[in-house]
Structures are given as C-alpha cells and as structure tokens.
Amino acid sequence: TDHNQILLLFYLFNGNLTLPHRLNQLRSWIPLLNKNLNLNLNLNYRLIAPSLSDSWISGFTDAEGCFNVSIQQRSNTITGYRVILRFLLDQKNAESTLLFIRNLFGFGQVNLRKETINVYRYSNNSFKGLMSVSNYFIKFPLKTKKSTSFQKWSEVFNLILNKSHLVKDGLTKIRILAKEINLNNSLNNKTGSANIKSH
C-alpha cells in the first residue's frame, strides 16, 4: 500500500503485461499515483505476446492451469478403457490470449465455460499436441505444487507413449497416478471450477 512501492511496481508492469484486463487494472493506478506523488505518469499500452521460448506460460499455468488424467470406459479398446490426458488453462476476459496460446502449441480449443461470466478455457487433449506441452514445461519448470502434478502427469504421458496403458498393470499404475495428480478431483469429476470468484 506504500505509494513509493506501488510506483516501483507500476514501472515494472508498465509495458510488460500480457493480459488486456491487467492493463486496464494498471491504468486505474495512474490518477492516484499522479495525484499523491505529483507525477505525470502515462500508460504504455503495449502488450507482450508470450512464446514457447520464455517462461510466461509456465507462470500463468502455476496460477490458472491444470493437468488432468481421466479414464473412461470404452468397449473397443484392449483393456476396455481409454486414458485421456488434458492440459487446461482458465482465465476470465482472456479469450484472445488463450487463442494465442492455443496457436503456439498448435492444438486444442478455447471455449466459454458454462455458468460463468466471460471465463474462457483452453483445453488440449490431443496426444500429439500434448507433446509440445510436455516439452515446454520440461524446459520451463513450474514453481508451485503444480510441478508435482506435472511430474505425475508426465509419468502417465510416458506410460502411454510406451503403450503401457494397453496392459492391466500399466492401467492400474495410471489409475493411481491419476488420483494423485489432483487430490480434489476424482476420476469422474470435472477439472477446475466454474466459480466466477475463483477467476
């Protein structure tokens, strides 16, 4: 709340943001800072586009992302089950940013989440598309407890890559890992929350 510290943050953020609604929030600081510190600050409207060559998406995922594994019954498979891996990002008022991230990875879709106001979700469940997701997070590791989720998710990814999901023992191991990836979700629950307040 110290004005001088807020000013330092303003200088750090100004011209270095990615999300349009964060830019609007930063803009609301300017009148107060100009008044209280007798300044003439101006907003830099430039938005920085994330890439697969920097860690922005990793930090964004720490805050707004999720790794998910679900196991569904499917009669035309060897084991009678299908394993689905997903990488998800949710953010309010960020459709354009999520579409940009989708294009970076080359796979997935962005949709408005039901029962929300402007909360959009990027979902990637293509095994081929998840290869680039896996490579990205190996290069730019997560910093929060989601790093543990990613490690276990990666184990499942490699088990499927090695076709271990097609045998009973491999499927059993995947079931155990899937439950550990997110302790708040069972195999059948929807990942994430549509609660507007959480976004």
mmCIF file of C-alpha atoms in Angstrom:
data_model
loop_
_atom_site.group_PDB
_atom_site.id
_atom_site.type_symbol
_atom_site.label_atom_id
_atom_site.label_comp_id
_atom_site.label_asym_id
_atom_site.label_seq_id
_atom_site.Cartn_x
_atom_site.Cartn_y
_atom_site.Cartn_z
ATOM 1 C CA THR A 1 0.000 0.000 0.000
ATOM 2 C CA ASP A 2 3.021 2.312 0.187
ATOM 3 C CA HIS A 3 2.820 4.743 -2.724
ATOM 4 C CA ASN A 4 6.535 4.589 -3.490
ATOM 5 C CA GLN A 5 6.451 0.795 -3.612
ATOM 6 C CA ILE A 6 3.335 0.902 -5.798
ATOM 7 C CA LEU A 7 5.204 3.298 -8.080
ATOM 8 C CA LEU A 8 8.052 0.799 -8.414
ATOM 9 C CA LEU A 9 5.558 -1.913 -9.316
ATOM 10 C CA PHE A 10 3.975 0.427 -11.858
ATOM 11 C CA TYR A 11 7.336 0.912 -13.573
ATOM 12 C CA LEU A 12 7.906 -2.861 -13.595
ATOM 13 C CA PHE A 13 4.477 -3.654 -15.044
ATOM 14 C CA ASN A 14 4.106 -0.738 -17.458
ATOM 15 C CA GLY A 15 4.725 -2.037 -20.979
ATOM 16 C CA ASN A 16 5.395 -5.575 -19.742
ATOM 17 C CA LEU A 17 1.902 -7.051 -19.347
ATOM 18 C CA THR A 18 0.241 -9.707 -21.472
ATOM 19 C CA LEU A 19 -3.418 -9.790 -20.410
ATOM 20 C CA PRO A 20 -5.599 -6.873 -21.607
ATOM 21 C CA HIS A 21 -7.660 -6.761 -18.403
ATOM 22 C CA ARG A 22 -4.463 -6.487 -16.333
ATOM 23 C CA LEU A 23 -3.544 -3.473 -18.459
ATOM 24 C CA ASN A 24 -6.900 -1.900 -17.564
ATOM 25 C CA GLN A 25 -6.272 -2.587 -13.887
ATOM 26 C CA LEU A 26 -2.857 -0.936 -14.077
ATOM 27 C CA ARG A 27 -4.423 2.074 -15.741
ATOM 28 C CA SER A 28 -6.595 2.625 -12.665
ATOM 29 C CA TRP A 29 -3.438 3.238 -10.586
ATOM 30 C CA ILE A 30 -2.290 6.224 -12.650
ATOM 31 C CA PRO A 31 -4.637 9.004 -11.398
ATOM 32 C CA LEU A 32 -3.928 8.166 -7.754
ATOM 33 C CA LEU A 33 -0.155 7.962 -8.238
ATOM 34 C CA ASN A 34 -0.080 11.188 -10.213
ATOM 35 C CA LYS A 35 -2.096 12.962 -7.540
ATOM 36 C CA ASN A 36 -0.281 11.640 -4.466
ATOM 37 C CA LEU A 37 3.265 11.806 -5.856
ATOM 38 C CA ASN A 38 2.815 14.865 -8.072
ATOM 39 C CA LEU A 39 3.788 12.939 -11.196
ATOM 40 C CA ASN A 40 2.663 12.781 -14.795
ATOM 41 C CA LEU A 41 2.663 9.047 -15.459
ATOM 42 C CA ASN A 42 1.351 7.640 -18.730
ATOM 43 C CA LEU A 43 0.289 4.106 -19.559
ATOM 44 C CA ASN A 44 2.265 2.096 -22.085
ATOM 45 C CA TYR A 45 -0.468 0.238 -23.965
ATOM 46 C CA ARG A 46 1.943 -2.305 -25.434
ATOM 47 C CA LEU A 47 1.089 -5.918 -24.611
ATOM 48 C CA ILE A 48 3.831 -8.549 -24.583
ATOM 49 C CA ALA A 49 2.977 -11.699 -26.520
ATOM 50 C CA PRO A 50 4.023 -14.920 -24.737
ATOM 51 C CA SER A 51 6.074 -17.508 -26.583
ATOM 52 C CA LEU A 52 7.372 -21.029 -26.130
ATOM 53 C CA SER A 53 10.829 -19.516 -25.654
ATOM 54 C CA ASP A 54 10.069 -17.776 -22.348
ATOM 55 C CA SER A 55 8.553 -18.813 -19.021
ATOM 56 C CA TRP A 56 5.386 -16.673 -19.097
ATOM 57 C CA ILE A 57 3.050 -19.590 -19.852
ATOM 58 C CA SER A 58 4.684 -21.566 -17.038
ATOM 59 C CA GLY A 59 3.938 -18.793 -14.544
ATOM 60 C CA PHE A 60 0.434 -18.385 -15.940
ATOM 61 C CA THR A 61 -0.142 -22.137 -15.545
ATOM 62 C CA ASP A 62 1.039 -22.005 -11.929
ATOM 63 C CA ALA A 63 -1.789 -19.539 -11.313
ATOM 64 C CA GLU A 64 -4.518 -20.619 -13.724
ATOM 65 C CA GLY A 65 -3.660 -24.027 -15.187
ATOM 66 C CA CYS A 66 -4.323 -27.678 -14.527
ATOM 67 C CA PHE A 67 -3.051 -31.080 -15.652
ATOM 68 C CA ASN A 68 -5.672 -33.805 -15.756
ATOM 69 C CA VAL A 69 -5.885 -37.530 -16.453
ATOM 70 C CA SER A 70 -9.219 -39.285 -16.822
ATOM 71 C CA ILE A 71 -10.011 -42.926 -17.508
ATOM 72 C CA GLN A 72 -13.198 -43.709 -19.411
ATOM 73 C CA GLN A 73 -14.809 -46.997 -20.313
ATOM 74 C CA ARG A 74 -14.520 -47.827 -23.991
ATOM 75 C CA SER A 75 -15.549 -51.225 -25.294
ATOM 76 C CA ASN A 76 -13.496 -51.179 -28.495
ATOM 77 C CA THR A 77 -10.135 -50.961 -26.682
ATOM 78 C CA ILE A 78 -7.898 -53.800 -25.497
ATOM 79 C CA THR A 79 -8.416 -53.054 -21.801
ATOM 80 C CA GLY A 80 -11.968 -51.746 -22.105
ATOM 81 C CA TYR A 81 -10.813 -48.288 -21.027
ATOM 82 C CA ARG A 82 -9.488 -45.135 -22.664
ATOM 83 C CA VAL A 83 -6.935 -42.857 -20.980
ATOM 84 C CA ILE A 84 -7.312 -39.140 -21.697
ATOM 85 C CA LEU A 85 -4.692 -36.554 -20.745
ATOM 86 C CA ARG A 86 -5.558 -32.867 -20.750
ATOM 87 C CA PHE A 87 -3.788 -29.576 -20.236
ATOM 88 C CA LEU A 88 -6.158 -26.786 -19.202
ATOM 89 C CA LEU A 89 -5.933 -23.038 -18.739
ATOM 90 C CA ASP A 90 -8.824 -20.956 -17.384
ATOM 91 C CA GLN A 91 -8.962 -17.177 -17.306
ATOM 92 C CA LYS A 92 -11.651 -14.526 -17.173
ATOM 93 C CA ASN A 93 -11.771 -11.965 -20.003
ATOM 94 C CA ALA A 94 -8.840 -13.577 -21.818
ATOM 95 C CA GLU A 95 -10.229 -15.290 -24.904
ATOM 96 C CA SER A 96 -7.684 -13.668 -27.249
ATOM 97 C CA THR A 97 -4.729 -14.616 -25.027
ATOM 98 C CA LEU A 98 -5.890 -18.234 -24.743
ATOM 99 C CA LEU A 99 -6.411 -18.412 -28.503
ATOM 100 C CA PHE A 100 -2.861 -17.146 -28.948
ATOM 101 C CA ILE A 101 -1.546 -19.846 -26.588
ATOM 102 C CA ARG A 102 -3.555 -22.463 -28.470
ATOM 103 C CA ASN A 103 -1.875 -21.355 -31.680
ATOM 104 C CA LEU A 104 1.558 -21.546 -30.045
ATOM 105 C CA PHE A 105 1.011 -25.185 -29.097
ATOM 106 C CA GLY A 106 -0.753 -25.856 -32.387
ATOM 107 C CA PHE A 107 -3.570 -27.924 -30.888
ATOM 108 C CA GLY A 108 -6.649 -27.597 -28.692
ATOM 109 C CA GLN A 109 -9.664 -25.348 -28.434
ATOM 110 C CA VAL A 110 -10.846 -22.313 -26.492
ATOM 111 C CA ASN A 111 -14.424 -22.162 -25.235
ATOM 112 C CA LEU A 112 -16.516 -20.050 -22.904
ATOM 113 C CA ARG A 113 -17.098 -22.024 -19.703
ATOM 114 C CA LYS A 114 -20.735 -22.741 -18.928
ATOM 115 C CA GLU A 115 -22.340 -20.969 -15.979
ATOM 116 C CA THR A 116 -19.624 -18.306 -15.899
ATOM 117 C CA ILE A 117 -19.361 -14.701 -16.992
ATOM 118 C CA ASN A 118 -16.545 -14.403 -19.542
ATOM 119 C CA VAL A 119 -14.420 -17.236 -18.115
ATOM 120 C CA TYR A 120 -12.686 -18.967 -21.014
ATOM 121 C CA ARG A 121 -10.902 -22.308 -21.078
ATOM 122 C CA TYR A 122 -8.097 -23.538 -23.282
ATOM 123 C CA SER A 123 -8.189 -27.325 -23.447
ATOM 124 C CA ASN A 124 -5.615 -29.544 -25.157
ATOM 125 C CA ASN A 125 -6.228 -33.290 -25.112
ATOM 126 C CA SER A 126 -4.550 -34.298 -28.361
ATOM 127 C CA PHE A 127 -1.702 -36.691 -27.597
ATOM 128 C CA LYS A 128 0.294 -35.231 -30.478
ATOM 129 C CA GLY A 129 -0.466 -31.717 -29.258
ATOM 130 C CA LEU A 130 0.495 -32.555 -25.687
ATOM 131 C CA MET A 131 3.991 -33.452 -26.849
ATOM 132 C CA SER A 132 4.784 -29.750 -27.264
ATOM 133 C CA VAL A 133 3.131 -29.028 -23.884
ATOM 134 C CA SER A 134 5.314 -31.634 -22.204
ATOM 135 C CA ASN A 135 8.478 -30.328 -23.868
ATOM 136 C CA TYR A 136 7.641 -26.745 -22.855
ATOM 137 C CA PHE A 137 7.218 -27.484 -19.141
ATOM 138 C CA ILE A 138 10.359 -29.591 -19.066
ATOM 139 C CA LYS A 139 12.205 -26.548 -20.417
ATOM 140 C CA PHE A 140 10.395 -24.049 -18.150
ATOM 141 C CA PRO A 141 9.550 -25.892 -14.886
ATOM 142 C CA LEU A 142 6.576 -24.932 -12.772
ATOM 143 C CA LYS A 143 7.273 -23.330 -9.386
ATOM 144 C CA THR A 144 4.189 -24.223 -7.322
ATOM 145 C CA LYS A 145 2.687 -27.524 -6.181
ATOM 146 C CA LYS A 146 1.513 -27.931 -9.769
ATOM 147 C CA SER A 147 5.048 -29.049 -10.563
ATOM 148 C CA THR A 148 4.219 -32.276 -8.705
ATOM 149 C CA SER A 149 1.031 -32.665 -10.730
ATOM 150 C CA PHE A 150 3.007 -32.189 -13.921
ATOM 151 C CA GLN A 151 5.599 -34.779 -12.888
ATOM 152 C CA LYS A 152 2.903 -37.384 -12.290
ATOM 153 C CA TRP A 153 1.080 -36.313 -15.456
ATOM 154 C CA SER A 154 4.349 -36.782 -17.339
ATOM 155 C CA GLU A 155 4.654 -40.297 -15.931
ATOM 156 C CA VAL A 156 1.242 -41.114 -17.390
ATOM 157 C CA PHE A 157 2.233 -39.448 -20.660
ATOM 158 C CA ASN A 158 5.333 -41.654 -20.912
ATOM 159 C CA LEU A 159 3.400 -44.779 -19.952
ATOM 160 C CA ILE A 160 1.013 -44.121 -22.822
ATOM 161 C CA LEU A 161 3.925 -43.310 -25.126
ATOM 162 C CA ASN A 162 5.346 -46.737 -24.286
ATOM 163 C CA LYS A 163 1.882 -48.335 -24.714
ATOM 164 C CA SER A 164 1.842 -49.469 -21.074
ATOM 165 C CA HIS A 165 -1.788 -48.352 -20.825
ATOM 166 C CA LEU A 166 -2.721 -51.311 -23.021
ATOM 167 C CA VAL A 167 -1.905 -53.846 -20.299
ATOM 168 C CA LYS A 168 -3.588 -54.319 -16.927
ATOM 169 C CA ASP A 169 -0.567 -53.455 -14.768
ATOM 170 C CA GLY A 170 0.095 -50.264 -16.717
ATOM 171 C CA LEU A 171 -3.536 -49.185 -16.483
ATOM 172 C CA THR A 172 -3.528 -49.830 -12.736
ATOM 173 C CA LYS A 173 -0.449 -47.624 -12.326
ATOM 174 C CA ILE A 174 -2.133 -44.898 -14.381
ATOM 175 C CA ARG A 175 -5.218 -45.070 -12.147
ATOM 176 C CA ILE A 176 -3.071 -44.476 -9.060
ATOM 177 C CA LEU A 177 -1.205 -41.572 -10.671
ATOM 178 C CA ALA A 178 -4.419 -40.023 -11.974
ATOM 179 C CA LYS A 179 -5.875 -39.854 -8.459
ATOM 180 C CA GLU A 180 -2.691 -38.272 -7.128
ATOM 181 C CA ILE A 181 -2.471 -35.555 -9.787
ATOM 182 C CA ASN A 182 -5.255 -33.542 -8.238
ATOM 183 C CA LEU A 183 -6.475 -34.732 -4.866
ATOM 184 C CA ASN A 184 -9.550 -32.507 -5.148
ATOM 185 C CA ASN A 185 -10.768 -34.314 -8.275
ATOM 186 C CA SER A 186 -11.876 -37.895 -8.623
ATOM 187 C CA LEU A 187 -11.511 -39.623 -11.985
ATOM 188 C CA ASN A 188 -15.081 -38.683 -12.880
ATOM 189 C CA ASN A 189 -15.249 -35.081 -11.653
ATOM 190 C CA LYS A 190 -14.851 -32.107 -13.946
ATOM 191 C CA THR A 191 -11.470 -30.436 -13.683
ATOM 192 C CA GLY A 192 -11.324 -26.888 -12.399
ATOM 193 C CA SER A 193 -14.101 -24.684 -11.164
ATOM 194 C CA ALA A 194 -16.678 -22.582 -12.932
ATOM 195 C CA ASN A 195 -16.981 -20.424 -9.831
ATOM 196 C CA ILE A 196 -16.549 -16.873 -11.079
ATOM 197 C CA LYS A 197 -14.900 -15.756 -7.848
ATOM 198 C CA SER A 198 -12.013 -18.182 -8.360
ATOM 199 C CA HIS A 199 -11.032 -16.495 -11.583
#
